Coordinates of C-alpha atoms in Angstrom, one line a residue:
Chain B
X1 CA 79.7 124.2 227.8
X2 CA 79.8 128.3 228.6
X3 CA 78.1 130.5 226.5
X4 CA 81.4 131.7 225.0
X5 CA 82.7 128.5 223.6
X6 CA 78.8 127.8 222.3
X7 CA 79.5 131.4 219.9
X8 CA 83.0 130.3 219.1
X9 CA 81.3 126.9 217.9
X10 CA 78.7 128.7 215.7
X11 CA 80.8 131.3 214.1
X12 CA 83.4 128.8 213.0
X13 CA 80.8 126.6 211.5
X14 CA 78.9 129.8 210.2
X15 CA 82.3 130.7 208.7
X16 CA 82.9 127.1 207.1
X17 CA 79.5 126.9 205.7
X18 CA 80.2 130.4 203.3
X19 CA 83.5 129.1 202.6
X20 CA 82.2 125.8 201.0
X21 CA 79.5 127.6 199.2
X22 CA 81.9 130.0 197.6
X23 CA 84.2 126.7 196.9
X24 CA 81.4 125.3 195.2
X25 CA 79.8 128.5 192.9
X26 CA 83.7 128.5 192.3
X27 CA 83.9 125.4 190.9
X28 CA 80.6 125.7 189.2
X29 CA 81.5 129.2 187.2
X30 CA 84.7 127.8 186.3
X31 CA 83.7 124.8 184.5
X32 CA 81.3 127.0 182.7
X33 CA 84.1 129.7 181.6
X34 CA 85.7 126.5 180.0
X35 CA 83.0 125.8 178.1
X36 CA 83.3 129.0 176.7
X37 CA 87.4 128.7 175.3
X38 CA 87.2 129.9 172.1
X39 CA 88.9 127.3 169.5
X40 CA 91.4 128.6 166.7
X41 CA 89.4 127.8 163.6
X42 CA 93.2 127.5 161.9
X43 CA 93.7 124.7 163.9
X44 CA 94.3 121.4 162.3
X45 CA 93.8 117.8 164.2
X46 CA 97.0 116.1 164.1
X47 CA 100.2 116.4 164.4
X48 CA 102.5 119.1 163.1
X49 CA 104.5 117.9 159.8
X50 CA 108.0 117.2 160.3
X51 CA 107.6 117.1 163.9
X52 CA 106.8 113.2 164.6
X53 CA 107.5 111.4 160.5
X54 CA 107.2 108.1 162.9
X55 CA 103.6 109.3 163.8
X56 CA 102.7 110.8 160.7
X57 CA 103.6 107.5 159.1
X58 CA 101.3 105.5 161.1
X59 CA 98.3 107.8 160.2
X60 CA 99.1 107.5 156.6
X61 CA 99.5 104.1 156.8
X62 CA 96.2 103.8 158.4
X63 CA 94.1 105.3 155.9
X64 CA 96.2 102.8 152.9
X65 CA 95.1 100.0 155.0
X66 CA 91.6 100.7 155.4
X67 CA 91.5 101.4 151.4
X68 CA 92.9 97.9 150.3
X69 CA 90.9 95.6 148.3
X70 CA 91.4 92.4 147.3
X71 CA 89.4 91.0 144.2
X72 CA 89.5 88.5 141.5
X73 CA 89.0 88.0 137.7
X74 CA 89.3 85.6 134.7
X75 CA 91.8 87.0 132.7
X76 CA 91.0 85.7 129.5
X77 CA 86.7 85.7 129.4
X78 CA 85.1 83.7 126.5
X79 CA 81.5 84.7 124.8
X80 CA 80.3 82.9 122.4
X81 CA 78.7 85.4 120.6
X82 CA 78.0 89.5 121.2
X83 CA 75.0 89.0 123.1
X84 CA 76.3 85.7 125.3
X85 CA 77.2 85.5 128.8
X86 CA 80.9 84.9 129.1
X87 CA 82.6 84.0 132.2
X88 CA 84.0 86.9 134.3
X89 CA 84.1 84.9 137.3
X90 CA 84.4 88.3 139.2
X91 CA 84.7 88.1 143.2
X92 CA 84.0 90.7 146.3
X93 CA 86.0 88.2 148.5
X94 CA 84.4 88.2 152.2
X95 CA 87.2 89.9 153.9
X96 CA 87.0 93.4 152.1
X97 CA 84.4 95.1 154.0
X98 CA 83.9 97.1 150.9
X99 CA 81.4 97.0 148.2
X100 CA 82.7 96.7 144.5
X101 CA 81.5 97.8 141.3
X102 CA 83.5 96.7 138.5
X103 CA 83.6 98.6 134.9
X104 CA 85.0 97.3 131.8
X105 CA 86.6 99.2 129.0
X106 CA 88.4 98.5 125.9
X107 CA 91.7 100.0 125.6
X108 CA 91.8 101.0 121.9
X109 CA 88.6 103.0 122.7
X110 CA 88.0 103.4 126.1
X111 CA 84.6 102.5 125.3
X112 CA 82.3 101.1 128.3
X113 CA 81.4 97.9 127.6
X114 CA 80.5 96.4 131.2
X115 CA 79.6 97.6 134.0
X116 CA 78.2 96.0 137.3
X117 CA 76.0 97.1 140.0
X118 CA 78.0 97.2 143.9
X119 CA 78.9 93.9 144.9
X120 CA 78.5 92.7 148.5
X121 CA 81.7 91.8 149.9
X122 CA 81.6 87.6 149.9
X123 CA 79.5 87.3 146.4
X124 CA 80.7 87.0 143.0
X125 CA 79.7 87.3 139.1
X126 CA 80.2 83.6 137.6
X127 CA 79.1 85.0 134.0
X128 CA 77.3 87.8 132.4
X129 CA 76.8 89.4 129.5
X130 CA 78.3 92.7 128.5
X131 CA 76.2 95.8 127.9
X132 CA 77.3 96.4 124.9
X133 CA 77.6 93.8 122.0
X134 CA 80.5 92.8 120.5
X135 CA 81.5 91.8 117.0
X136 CA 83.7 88.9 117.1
X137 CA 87.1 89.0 117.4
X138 CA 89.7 89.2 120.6
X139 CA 89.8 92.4 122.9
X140 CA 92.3 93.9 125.4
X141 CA 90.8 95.3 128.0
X142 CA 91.1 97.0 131.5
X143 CA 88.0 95.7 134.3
X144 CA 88.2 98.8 137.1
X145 CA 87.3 97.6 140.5
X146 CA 85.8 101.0 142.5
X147 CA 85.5 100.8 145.6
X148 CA 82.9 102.1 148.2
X149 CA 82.5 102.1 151.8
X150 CA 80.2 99.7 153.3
X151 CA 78.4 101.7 155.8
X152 CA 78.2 105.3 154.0
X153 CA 78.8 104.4 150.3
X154 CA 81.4 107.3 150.0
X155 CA 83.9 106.0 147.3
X156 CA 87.6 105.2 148.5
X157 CA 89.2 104.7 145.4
X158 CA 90.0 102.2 142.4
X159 CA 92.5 99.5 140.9
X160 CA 92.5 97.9 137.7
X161 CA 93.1 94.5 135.7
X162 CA 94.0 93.5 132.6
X163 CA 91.5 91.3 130.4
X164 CA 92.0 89.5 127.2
X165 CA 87.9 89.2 126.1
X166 CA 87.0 86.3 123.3
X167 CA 84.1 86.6 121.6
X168 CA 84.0 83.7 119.4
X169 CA 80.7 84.2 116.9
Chain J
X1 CA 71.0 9.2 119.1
X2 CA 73.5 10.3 116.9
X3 CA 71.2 12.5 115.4
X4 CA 70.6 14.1 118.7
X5 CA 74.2 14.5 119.5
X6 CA 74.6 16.2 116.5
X7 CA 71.8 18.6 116.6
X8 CA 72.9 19.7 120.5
X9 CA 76.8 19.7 119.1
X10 CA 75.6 22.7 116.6
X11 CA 73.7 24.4 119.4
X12 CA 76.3 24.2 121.3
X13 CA 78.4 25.4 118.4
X14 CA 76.0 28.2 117.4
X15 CA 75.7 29.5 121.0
X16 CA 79.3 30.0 121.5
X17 CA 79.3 31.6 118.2
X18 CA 76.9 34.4 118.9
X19 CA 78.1 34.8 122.4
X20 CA 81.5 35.5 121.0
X21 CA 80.3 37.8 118.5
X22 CA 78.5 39.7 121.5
X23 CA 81.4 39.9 123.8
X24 CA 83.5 41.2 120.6
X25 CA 80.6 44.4 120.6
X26 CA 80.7 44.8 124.1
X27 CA 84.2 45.1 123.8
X28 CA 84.2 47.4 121.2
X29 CA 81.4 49.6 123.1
X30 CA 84.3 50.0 125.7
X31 CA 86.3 51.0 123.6
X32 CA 89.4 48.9 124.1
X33 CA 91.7 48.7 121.1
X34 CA 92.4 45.4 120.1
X35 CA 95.9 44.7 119.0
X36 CA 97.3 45.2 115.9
X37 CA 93.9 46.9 115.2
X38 CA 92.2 50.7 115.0
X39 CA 90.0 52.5 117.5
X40 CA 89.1 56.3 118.3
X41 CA 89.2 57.8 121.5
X42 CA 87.6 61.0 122.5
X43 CA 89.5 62.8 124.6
X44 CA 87.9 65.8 126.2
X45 CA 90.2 68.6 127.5
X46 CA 88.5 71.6 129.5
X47 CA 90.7 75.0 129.6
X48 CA 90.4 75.8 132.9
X49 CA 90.1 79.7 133.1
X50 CA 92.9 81.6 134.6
X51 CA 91.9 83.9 137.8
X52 CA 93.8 86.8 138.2
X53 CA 93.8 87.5 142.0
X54 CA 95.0 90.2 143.8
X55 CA 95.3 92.2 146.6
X56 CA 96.5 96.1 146.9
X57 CA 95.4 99.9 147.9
X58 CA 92.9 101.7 145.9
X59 CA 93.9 105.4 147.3
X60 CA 97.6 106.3 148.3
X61 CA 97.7 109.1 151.4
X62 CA 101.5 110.5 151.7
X63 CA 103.0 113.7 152.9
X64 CA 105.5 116.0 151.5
X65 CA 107.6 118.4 153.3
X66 CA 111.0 120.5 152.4
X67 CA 111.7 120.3 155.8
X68 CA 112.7 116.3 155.7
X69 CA 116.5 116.0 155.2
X70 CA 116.4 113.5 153.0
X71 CA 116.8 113.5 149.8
X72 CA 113.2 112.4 149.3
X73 CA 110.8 114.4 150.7
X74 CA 107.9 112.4 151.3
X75 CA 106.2 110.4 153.8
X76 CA 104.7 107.5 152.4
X77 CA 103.3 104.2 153.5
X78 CA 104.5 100.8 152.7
X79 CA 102.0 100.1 150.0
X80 CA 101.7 96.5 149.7
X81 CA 100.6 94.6 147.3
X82 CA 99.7 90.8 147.3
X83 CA 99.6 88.7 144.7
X84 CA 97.0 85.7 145.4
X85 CA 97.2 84.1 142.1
X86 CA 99.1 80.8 140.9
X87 CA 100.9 83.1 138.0
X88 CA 103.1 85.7 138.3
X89 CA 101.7 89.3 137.5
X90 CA 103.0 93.0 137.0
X91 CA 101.5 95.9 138.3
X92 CA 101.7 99.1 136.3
X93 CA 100.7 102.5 137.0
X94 CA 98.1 103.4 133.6
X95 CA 97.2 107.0 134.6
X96 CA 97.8 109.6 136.9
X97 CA 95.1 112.1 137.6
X98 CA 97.2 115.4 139.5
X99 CA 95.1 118.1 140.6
X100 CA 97.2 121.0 141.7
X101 CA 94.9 123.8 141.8
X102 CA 95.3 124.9 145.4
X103 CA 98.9 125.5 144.7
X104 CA 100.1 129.1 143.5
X105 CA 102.6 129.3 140.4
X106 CA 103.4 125.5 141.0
X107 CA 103.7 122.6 138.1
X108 CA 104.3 119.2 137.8
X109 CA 108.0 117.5 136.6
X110 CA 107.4 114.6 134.8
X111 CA 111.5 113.5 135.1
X112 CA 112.0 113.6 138.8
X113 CA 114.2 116.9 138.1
X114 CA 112.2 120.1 139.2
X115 CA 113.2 123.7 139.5
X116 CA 111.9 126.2 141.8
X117 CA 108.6 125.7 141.4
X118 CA 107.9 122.3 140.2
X119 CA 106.9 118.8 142.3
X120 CA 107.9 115.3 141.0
X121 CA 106.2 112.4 142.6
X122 CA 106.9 108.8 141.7
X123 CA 107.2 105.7 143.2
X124 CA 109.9 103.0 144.5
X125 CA 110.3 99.6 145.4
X126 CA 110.9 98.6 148.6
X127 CA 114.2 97.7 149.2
X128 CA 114.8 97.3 152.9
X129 CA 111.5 96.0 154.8
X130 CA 109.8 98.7 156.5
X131 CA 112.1 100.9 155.4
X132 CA 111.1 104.6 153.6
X133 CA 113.3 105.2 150.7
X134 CA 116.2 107.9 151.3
X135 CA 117.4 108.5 148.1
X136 CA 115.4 109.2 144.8
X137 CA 117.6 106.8 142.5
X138 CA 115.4 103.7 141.2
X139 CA 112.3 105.8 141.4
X140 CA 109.5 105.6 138.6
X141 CA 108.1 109.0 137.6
X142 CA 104.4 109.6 137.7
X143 CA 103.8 111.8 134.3
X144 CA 101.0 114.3 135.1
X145 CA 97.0 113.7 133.2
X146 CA 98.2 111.1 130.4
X147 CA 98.4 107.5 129.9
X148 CA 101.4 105.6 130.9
X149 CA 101.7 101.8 131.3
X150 CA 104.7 102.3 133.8
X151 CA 106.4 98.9 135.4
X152 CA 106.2 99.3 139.3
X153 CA 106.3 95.7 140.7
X154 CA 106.3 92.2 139.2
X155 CA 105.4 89.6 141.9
X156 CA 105.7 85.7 141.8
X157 CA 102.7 83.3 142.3
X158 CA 101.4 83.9 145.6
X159 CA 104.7 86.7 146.4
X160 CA 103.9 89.9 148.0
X161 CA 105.6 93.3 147.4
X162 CA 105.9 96.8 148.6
X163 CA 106.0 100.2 147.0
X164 CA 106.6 103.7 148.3
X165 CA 105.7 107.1 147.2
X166 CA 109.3 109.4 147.1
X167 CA 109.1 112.9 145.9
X168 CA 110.8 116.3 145.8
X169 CA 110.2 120.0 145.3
X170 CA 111.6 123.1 144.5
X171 CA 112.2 125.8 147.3
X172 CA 109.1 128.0 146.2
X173 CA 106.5 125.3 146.6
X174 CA 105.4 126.5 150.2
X175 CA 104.4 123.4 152.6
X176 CA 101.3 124.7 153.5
X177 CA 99.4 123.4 150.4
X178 CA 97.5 120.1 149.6
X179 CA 97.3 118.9 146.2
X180 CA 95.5 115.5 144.9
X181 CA 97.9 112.6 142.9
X182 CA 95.8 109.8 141.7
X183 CA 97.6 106.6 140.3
X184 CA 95.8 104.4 138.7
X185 CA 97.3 100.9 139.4
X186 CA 96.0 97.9 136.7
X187 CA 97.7 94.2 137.4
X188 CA 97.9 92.0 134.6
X189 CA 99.4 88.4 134.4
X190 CA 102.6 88.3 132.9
X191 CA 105.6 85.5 131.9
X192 CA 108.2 87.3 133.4
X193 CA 109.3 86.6 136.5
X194 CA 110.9 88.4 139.6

């Protein structure tokens, strides 16, 4: 090989060796002006209303789903006298991932007259006795089931069920 | 002899006698009536408690927007409810907690008829599956901060139902606001049925 061709050899390869490294700090100093974007802080995640309903309807309907409980109750709760257990028969079913606390209040009143610690979800409250003690006589009242997630505790919301309670003595 | 015979005659006689006389007490121990006689019976019934069972949401998400060119304005979910229980049940809505502080010069209709400024919420069966309501004819009104005992659903033994939120407001209510509705739903067994 001539000496000429040998110089043409090493400038071309000379040449392609800057032009990689300036490919490379291009890509390099790119990827860090990215990281620098600055955000709108008015931004919202999600999508815009009345642009997709169909969309916005399947995130709503999401969040409903993940805040359904199911749950179970006597209706009509006997106690033999103020300071008795009666039956409640009061059920976190195993399928709500969510724990339950459950209050009781008279209607006339709104007075507290039950109210549970969280319930895992699969256990249940056969019978108790109420906190506060009760003269005897027949009571309409409204059990509130709260829940709370399972993982963080954060409470999701509440239902409510009607109760007819019996104290007998 | 004849003296023997006799004497094992009225053994005999005795025996049969006695064991009679136990087999009527052992009877009676059973508790069989004899015919044309009297007995008691204790019959023991056991009221077996009735479980009110139930499935349904415990917070309600939905969307409202002038720009939907419906008559209702909101976008709801279907919000089912199940009944699990071998008796029929209502559910009514007992209170509604509305929070609308983060709205400027804005209040609540209680009727479903607002003016300029108001919002109505309420909330409608289902009547085609899937299916948000339309129209705002059927719907039950949620009255603002006060007790209510308002009919939404009745479902059979083991029936399940959907709800929707509907909703309008008046042409000053600006879209970009959030405010916080909070129906309180309480189920409660019931002799009507759907």
């Amino acid at each position: 090989m001539s000496k000429g061709k040998k110089r043409i050899l090493t400038t071309a390869g000379i040449i392609l060796l800057v032009a990689l490294t300036v490919l490379i700090c291009y890509l390099i100093f790119s990827k860090k002006d990215d990281d620098n974007l600055l955000y709108d802080d008015n931004a919202t995640v999600g999508v815009l209303p009345g642009i997709d309903i169909d969309e916005r309807r399947k995130q709503l309907q999401e969040a409903l789903d993940r805040s359904m409980i199911a749950f179970s109750i006597n209706t009509s709760p006997v106690f033999l006298n103020g300071t008795a257990k009666g039956n409640l028969l009061i059920e976190n079913p195993g399928n709500n991932a969510k724990l339950l606390k459950v209050s009781i209040k008279i209607d006339d009143t709104e007075e507290e007259i039950y109210s549970s610690n969280f319930l895992k979800p699969g256990t249940y409250i056969e019978s108790v006795a109420l906190d506060k003690v009760l003269e005897k006589g027949t009571y309409e009242a409204t059990a509130y089931f709260l829940a709370y997630d399972e993982d963080n505790g954060e409470f999701i919301g509440q239902t409510g069920a009607q109760i007819t309670i019996t104290v007998q003595n | 002899m004849k003296k023997k015979t006799l004497f094992l005659q009225l053994v005999l006689t005795a025996s049969l006698l006695f064991s009679t006389v136990s087999y009527a007490a052992d009877v009676n121990s059973n508790r069989d009536i004899p015919v044309g006689g009297s007995g008691q019976i204790e019959m023991v019934g056991t009221i077996e408690p009735t479980i009110l069972s139930v499935t349904m949401p415990t917070f309600v998400p939905f969307n409202i927007s002038s720009s939907l060119s419906t008559q209702n304005k909101v976008i709801s979910p279907r919000i089912r409810m199940k009944n699990n229980s071998n008796i029929p049940v209502r559910v009514d809505v007992s209170y509604t907690k509305v929070d609308l502080g983060k709205l400027n010069n804005v209040t609540w209709s209680n009727t479903g008829t607002v003016n300029d400024n108001q919002i109505a919420i309420g909330l409608k069966q289902e009547e085609t599956k899937d299916e948000m309501p339309t129209s705002l004819s059927q719907a039950r009104w949620l009255k603002a901060n006060q007790t209510q005992d308002m009919n939404v659903l009745i479902l059979n033994a083991n029936q399940e139902g959907a709800l929707y939120v509907v909703g309008t407001l008046g042409q000053n209510v600006t879209d970009n606001g959030t405010f916080n509705v909070t129906p309180t739903f309480v189920v409660s067994k019931t002799s009507t049925t759907n």
